[in-house]
């Protein structure tokens, strides 16, 4: 739902991966953002209206993304897709970060646009410690991108996990994602992605943003 710049880009990316796509938007002019060779369905209507959703094929849908420019519309559409039509994979774009966190805890996966953008800009300006990339609906488990002291460079993933009690999920190395083992060594400019319990976040952040103890 939503054929703005994000919705159009998302629809074309999904189609390029071999999936069938339907795009819903109230304004038929919005479909002009789609490439001329876009083969998906274009449905003019309100994205949380049952008849519009049925016309778009919601009854045989694997996933639904609500990415219009309205928080209320996105949340309502996401709830209708999940609760009325039983779509298992639903995500809503939310501009208000406080509301995004509430909906996340209610089990509606959200992308908090403003907070994410601000975090990404700040991360390129200042060391921030830990920045959420995912939080489970209970809020107890988080996947975070976390800054670390230069002294951790050259240390193994096993050493990081032993020191923090957290789990290193993967590394971003230049433009590549790197699956890790205990023997994987942290290199300069690697981005560290860590799974941790929310209650342990302060300890993990404090440990990694300070120099590690010297090894024997």
Short mmCIF file of C-alpha atoms in Angstrom, two decimals:
data_model
loop_
_atom_site.label_atom_id
_atom_site.label_comp_id
_atom_site.label_asym_id
_atom_site.label_seq_id
_atom_site.Cartn_x
_atom_site.Cartn_y
_atom_site.Cartn_z
CA UNK A 1 0.00 0.00 0.00
CA UNK A 2 1.40 3.35 -1.10
CA UNK A 3 3.06 4.14 -4.40
CA UNK A 4 5.34 6.94 -3.34
CA UNK A 5 9.07 6.72 -3.90
CA UNK A 6 9.48 3.99 -1.28
CA UNK A 7 6.45 2.00 -2.40
CA UNK A 8 7.36 2.15 -6.08
CA UNK A 9 10.97 1.14 -5.40
CA UNK A 10 9.85 -1.69 -3.12
CA UNK A 11 7.32 -3.02 -5.63
CA UNK A 12 9.86 -3.08 -8.44
CA UNK A 13 12.51 -4.72 -6.27
CA UNK A 14 10.09 -7.46 -5.22
CA UNK A 15 9.00 -8.04 -8.82
CA UNK A 16 12.64 -8.22 -9.95
CA UNK A 17 13.06 -11.15 -7.55
CA UNK A 18 10.38 -13.12 -9.36
CA UNK A 19 7.35 -12.39 -7.18
CA UNK A 20 3.95 -11.12 -8.26
CA UNK A 21 3.05 -7.72 -6.80
CA UNK A 22 -0.06 -5.59 -6.40
CA UNK A 23 0.28 -1.90 -5.55
CA UNK A 24 -2.54 0.08 -3.94
CA UNK A 25 -2.77 3.88 -3.94
CA UNK A 26 -5.63 6.37 -3.72
CA UNK A 27 -4.12 8.53 -6.45
CA UNK A 28 -3.83 6.82 -9.86
CA UNK A 29 -1.19 9.36 -10.88
CA UNK A 30 1.12 7.81 -8.29
CA UNK A 31 1.52 4.73 -10.48
CA UNK A 32 3.57 6.86 -12.87
CA UNK A 33 6.48 6.32 -10.47
CA UNK A 34 6.57 2.68 -11.54
CA UNK A 35 8.78 1.70 -14.46
CA UNK A 36 7.11 1.30 -17.82
CA UNK A 37 7.76 -2.44 -17.83
CA UNK A 38 6.27 -3.02 -14.36
CA UNK A 39 4.04 -6.06 -14.71
CA UNK A 40 2.27 -6.00 -11.36
CA UNK A 41 -1.29 -5.07 -10.60
CA UNK A 42 -2.18 -1.41 -9.96
CA UNK A 43 -5.22 -0.92 -7.74
CA UNK A 44 -6.72 2.51 -7.11
CA UNK A 45 -8.35 2.67 -3.69
CA UNK A 46 -7.92 2.98 0.06
CA UNK A 47 -5.40 0.50 1.37
CA UNK A 48 -7.34 -0.51 4.47
CA UNK A 49 -10.65 -0.98 2.65
CA UNK A 50 -11.64 -4.65 2.52
CA UNK A 51 -12.93 -4.55 -1.06
CA UNK A 52 -9.79 -2.79 -2.27
CA UNK A 53 -7.59 -5.33 -0.53
CA UNK A 54 -9.57 -8.23 -1.98
CA UNK A 55 -9.27 -6.71 -5.46
CA UNK A 56 -5.50 -6.56 -4.93
CA UNK A 57 -5.41 -10.26 -4.00
CA UNK A 58 -5.02 -10.05 -0.22
CA UNK A 59 -6.72 -13.43 0.24
CA UNK A 60 -3.78 -15.15 -1.47
CA UNK A 61 -0.96 -12.96 -0.23
CA UNK A 62 2.32 -13.94 1.40
CA UNK A 63 3.30 -10.47 2.64
CA UNK A 64 1.90 -6.96 2.95
CA UNK A 65 3.75 -3.64 3.32
CA UNK A 66 1.98 -0.43 4.31
CA UNK A 67 4.28 2.40 3.17
CA UNK A 68 1.95 5.32 2.50
CA UNK A 69 2.73 8.75 3.95
CA UNK A 70 0.17 8.41 6.76
CA UNK A 71 0.94 6.65 10.05
CA UNK A 72 -2.72 5.98 10.88
CA UNK A 73 -3.45 4.56 7.44
CA UNK A 74 -0.38 2.34 7.56
CA UNK A 75 -1.17 0.92 10.98
CA UNK A 76 -4.85 0.39 10.16
CA UNK A 77 -4.02 -1.32 6.87
CA UNK A 78 -1.42 -3.54 8.54
CA UNK A 79 -3.90 -4.58 11.22
CA UNK A 80 -6.61 -5.37 8.67
CA UNK A 81 -4.16 -7.43 6.60
CA UNK A 82 -3.05 -9.40 9.64
CA UNK A 83 -6.20 -9.66 11.75
CA UNK A 84 -8.89 -9.86 9.07
CA UNK A 85 -7.10 -11.68 6.26
CA UNK A 86 -4.48 -13.59 8.24
CA UNK A 87 -1.42 -12.35 6.34
CA UNK A 88 1.54 -13.55 8.39
CA UNK A 89 4.23 -11.20 7.07
CA UNK A 90 3.17 -7.60 7.59
CA UNK A 91 5.20 -4.42 8.04
CA UNK A 92 4.18 -0.78 8.45
CA UNK A 93 6.20 2.38 7.93
CA UNK A 94 5.72 4.78 10.85
CA UNK A 95 7.09 8.32 11.05
CA UNK A 96 6.44 8.83 14.77
CA UNK A 97 9.13 6.84 16.65
CA UNK A 98 7.13 6.64 19.89
CA UNK A 99 4.13 5.17 18.13
CA UNK A 100 6.38 2.81 16.17
CA UNK A 101 7.69 1.33 19.41
CA UNK A 102 4.16 0.83 20.73
CA UNK A 103 3.02 -0.93 17.57
CA UNK A 104 6.18 -3.05 17.56
CA UNK A 105 5.31 -4.27 21.05
CA UNK A 106 1.79 -5.07 19.86
CA UNK A 107 3.27 -7.39 17.27
CA UNK A 108 3.10 -5.12 14.22
CA UNK A 109 6.61 -4.93 12.73
CA UNK A 110 7.40 -1.31 11.95
CA UNK A 111 10.05 0.77 10.24
CA UNK A 112 10.34 4.07 12.10
CA UNK A 113 11.41 6.28 9.22
CA UNK A 114 12.45 9.42 11.07
CA UNK A 115 14.27 7.63 13.87
CA UNK A 116 16.06 5.28 11.47
CA UNK A 117 17.22 8.15 9.26
CA UNK A 118 18.34 10.23 12.22
CA UNK A 119 20.22 7.27 13.71
CA UNK A 120 21.98 6.56 10.43
CA UNK A 121 23.05 10.21 10.02
CA UNK A 122 24.21 10.50 13.62
CA UNK A 123 26.10 7.23 13.42
CA UNK A 124 28.19 8.73 10.63
CA UNK A 125 28.89 11.79 12.78
CA UNK A 126 29.27 10.57 16.36
CA UNK A 127 29.87 7.31 18.25
CA UNK A 128 26.45 6.24 19.53
CA UNK A 129 26.99 2.97 21.36
CA UNK A 130 24.09 0.69 20.39
CA UNK A 131 21.39 1.42 17.79
CA UNK A 132 18.40 -0.90 17.45
CA UNK A 133 18.01 -2.77 14.16
CA UNK A 134 15.32 -5.16 15.43
CA UNK A 135 13.45 -5.69 18.67
CA UNK A 136 11.17 -8.66 19.26
CA UNK A 137 7.54 -7.89 20.21
CA UNK A 138 8.20 -8.52 23.91
CA UNK A 139 11.10 -6.05 23.87
CA UNK A 140 13.33 -8.57 25.64
CA UNK A 141 15.66 -9.42 22.75
CA UNK A 142 17.32 -6.86 20.50
CA UNK A 143 19.53 -6.93 17.43
CA UNK A 144 21.74 -3.85 17.59
CA UNK A 145 24.46 -2.21 15.57
CA UNK A 146 27.04 -1.29 18.16
CA UNK A 147 30.12 0.88 18.21
CA UNK A 148 33.32 -0.48 19.70
CA UNK A 149 36.68 0.76 20.93
CA UNK A 150 39.52 0.47 18.41
CA UNK A 151 41.23 -1.92 20.81
CA UNK A 152 38.75 -4.64 19.89
CA UNK A 153 40.05 -4.67 16.31
CA UNK A 154 42.00 -7.87 15.82
CA UNK A 155 40.07 -9.70 18.54
CA UNK A 156 38.00 -12.78 17.74
CA UNK A 157 34.24 -13.07 17.87
CA UNK A 158 34.67 -15.66 20.61
CA UNK A 159 36.56 -13.12 22.73
CA UNK A 160 33.84 -10.50 22.19
CA UNK A 161 31.10 -12.92 23.19
CA UNK A 162 32.96 -14.08 26.27
CA UNK A 163 33.48 -10.50 27.41
CA UNK A 164 29.92 -9.31 26.80
CA UNK A 165 27.70 -12.37 27.19
CA UNK A 166 26.02 -11.30 23.94
CA UNK A 167 25.95 -13.09 20.58
CA UNK A 168 27.63 -11.62 17.52
CA UNK A 169 25.03 -12.08 14.75
CA UNK A 170 27.12 -10.91 11.79
CA UNK A 171 29.55 -8.27 10.57
CA UNK A 172 29.18 -5.72 7.79
CA UNK A 173 32.52 -5.49 5.99
CA UNK A 174 32.50 -2.74 3.39
CA UNK A 175 29.47 -3.65 1.26
CA UNK A 176 29.31 -7.32 2.29
CA UNK A 177 27.60 -9.13 5.14
CA UNK A 178 29.87 -11.64 6.89
CA UNK A 179 28.53 -14.66 8.75
CA UNK A 180 30.79 -15.30 11.71
CA UNK A 181 32.26 -18.16 13.68
CA UNK A 182 34.07 -17.98 16.97
CA UNK A 183 37.36 -17.66 15.12
CA UNK A 184 36.27 -14.72 12.93
CA UNK A 185 38.49 -11.72 13.67
CA UNK A 186 37.15 -8.18 13.86
CA UNK A 187 38.86 -6.03 11.24
CA UNK A 188 39.23 -2.27 11.02
CA UNK A 189 36.03 -0.57 9.77
CA UNK A 190 33.90 -3.66 10.36
CA UNK A 191 30.36 -2.89 11.55
CA UNK A 192 29.36 -5.08 14.48
CA UNK A 193 25.80 -6.45 14.77
CA UNK A 194 25.00 -8.08 18.10
CA UNK A 195 22.07 -10.00 19.59
CA UNK A 196 21.52 -9.20 23.25
CA UNK A 197 18.97 -9.13 26.05
CA UNK A 198 17.58 -5.66 26.64
CA UNK A 199 18.51 -5.86 30.33
CA UNK A 200 22.14 -6.43 29.34
CA UNK A 201 22.36 -3.60 26.78
CA UNK A 202 24.14 -1.09 29.04
CA UNK A 203 26.73 -3.65 30.12
CA UNK A 204 27.42 -4.77 26.54
CA UNK A 205 27.71 -1.18 25.34
CA UNK A 206 30.00 -0.22 28.21
CA UNK A 207 32.22 -3.24 27.61
CA UNK A 208 32.62 -2.71 23.88
CA UNK A 209 33.11 1.05 23.95
CA UNK A 210 36.07 0.66 26.31
CA UNK A 211 39.41 -0.94 25.53
CA UNK A 212 39.49 -4.70 26.19
CA UNK A 213 41.71 -6.21 28.81
CA UNK A 214 45.09 -7.24 27.54
CA UNK A 215 45.35 -10.87 26.55
CA UNK A 216 48.07 -13.10 27.94
#
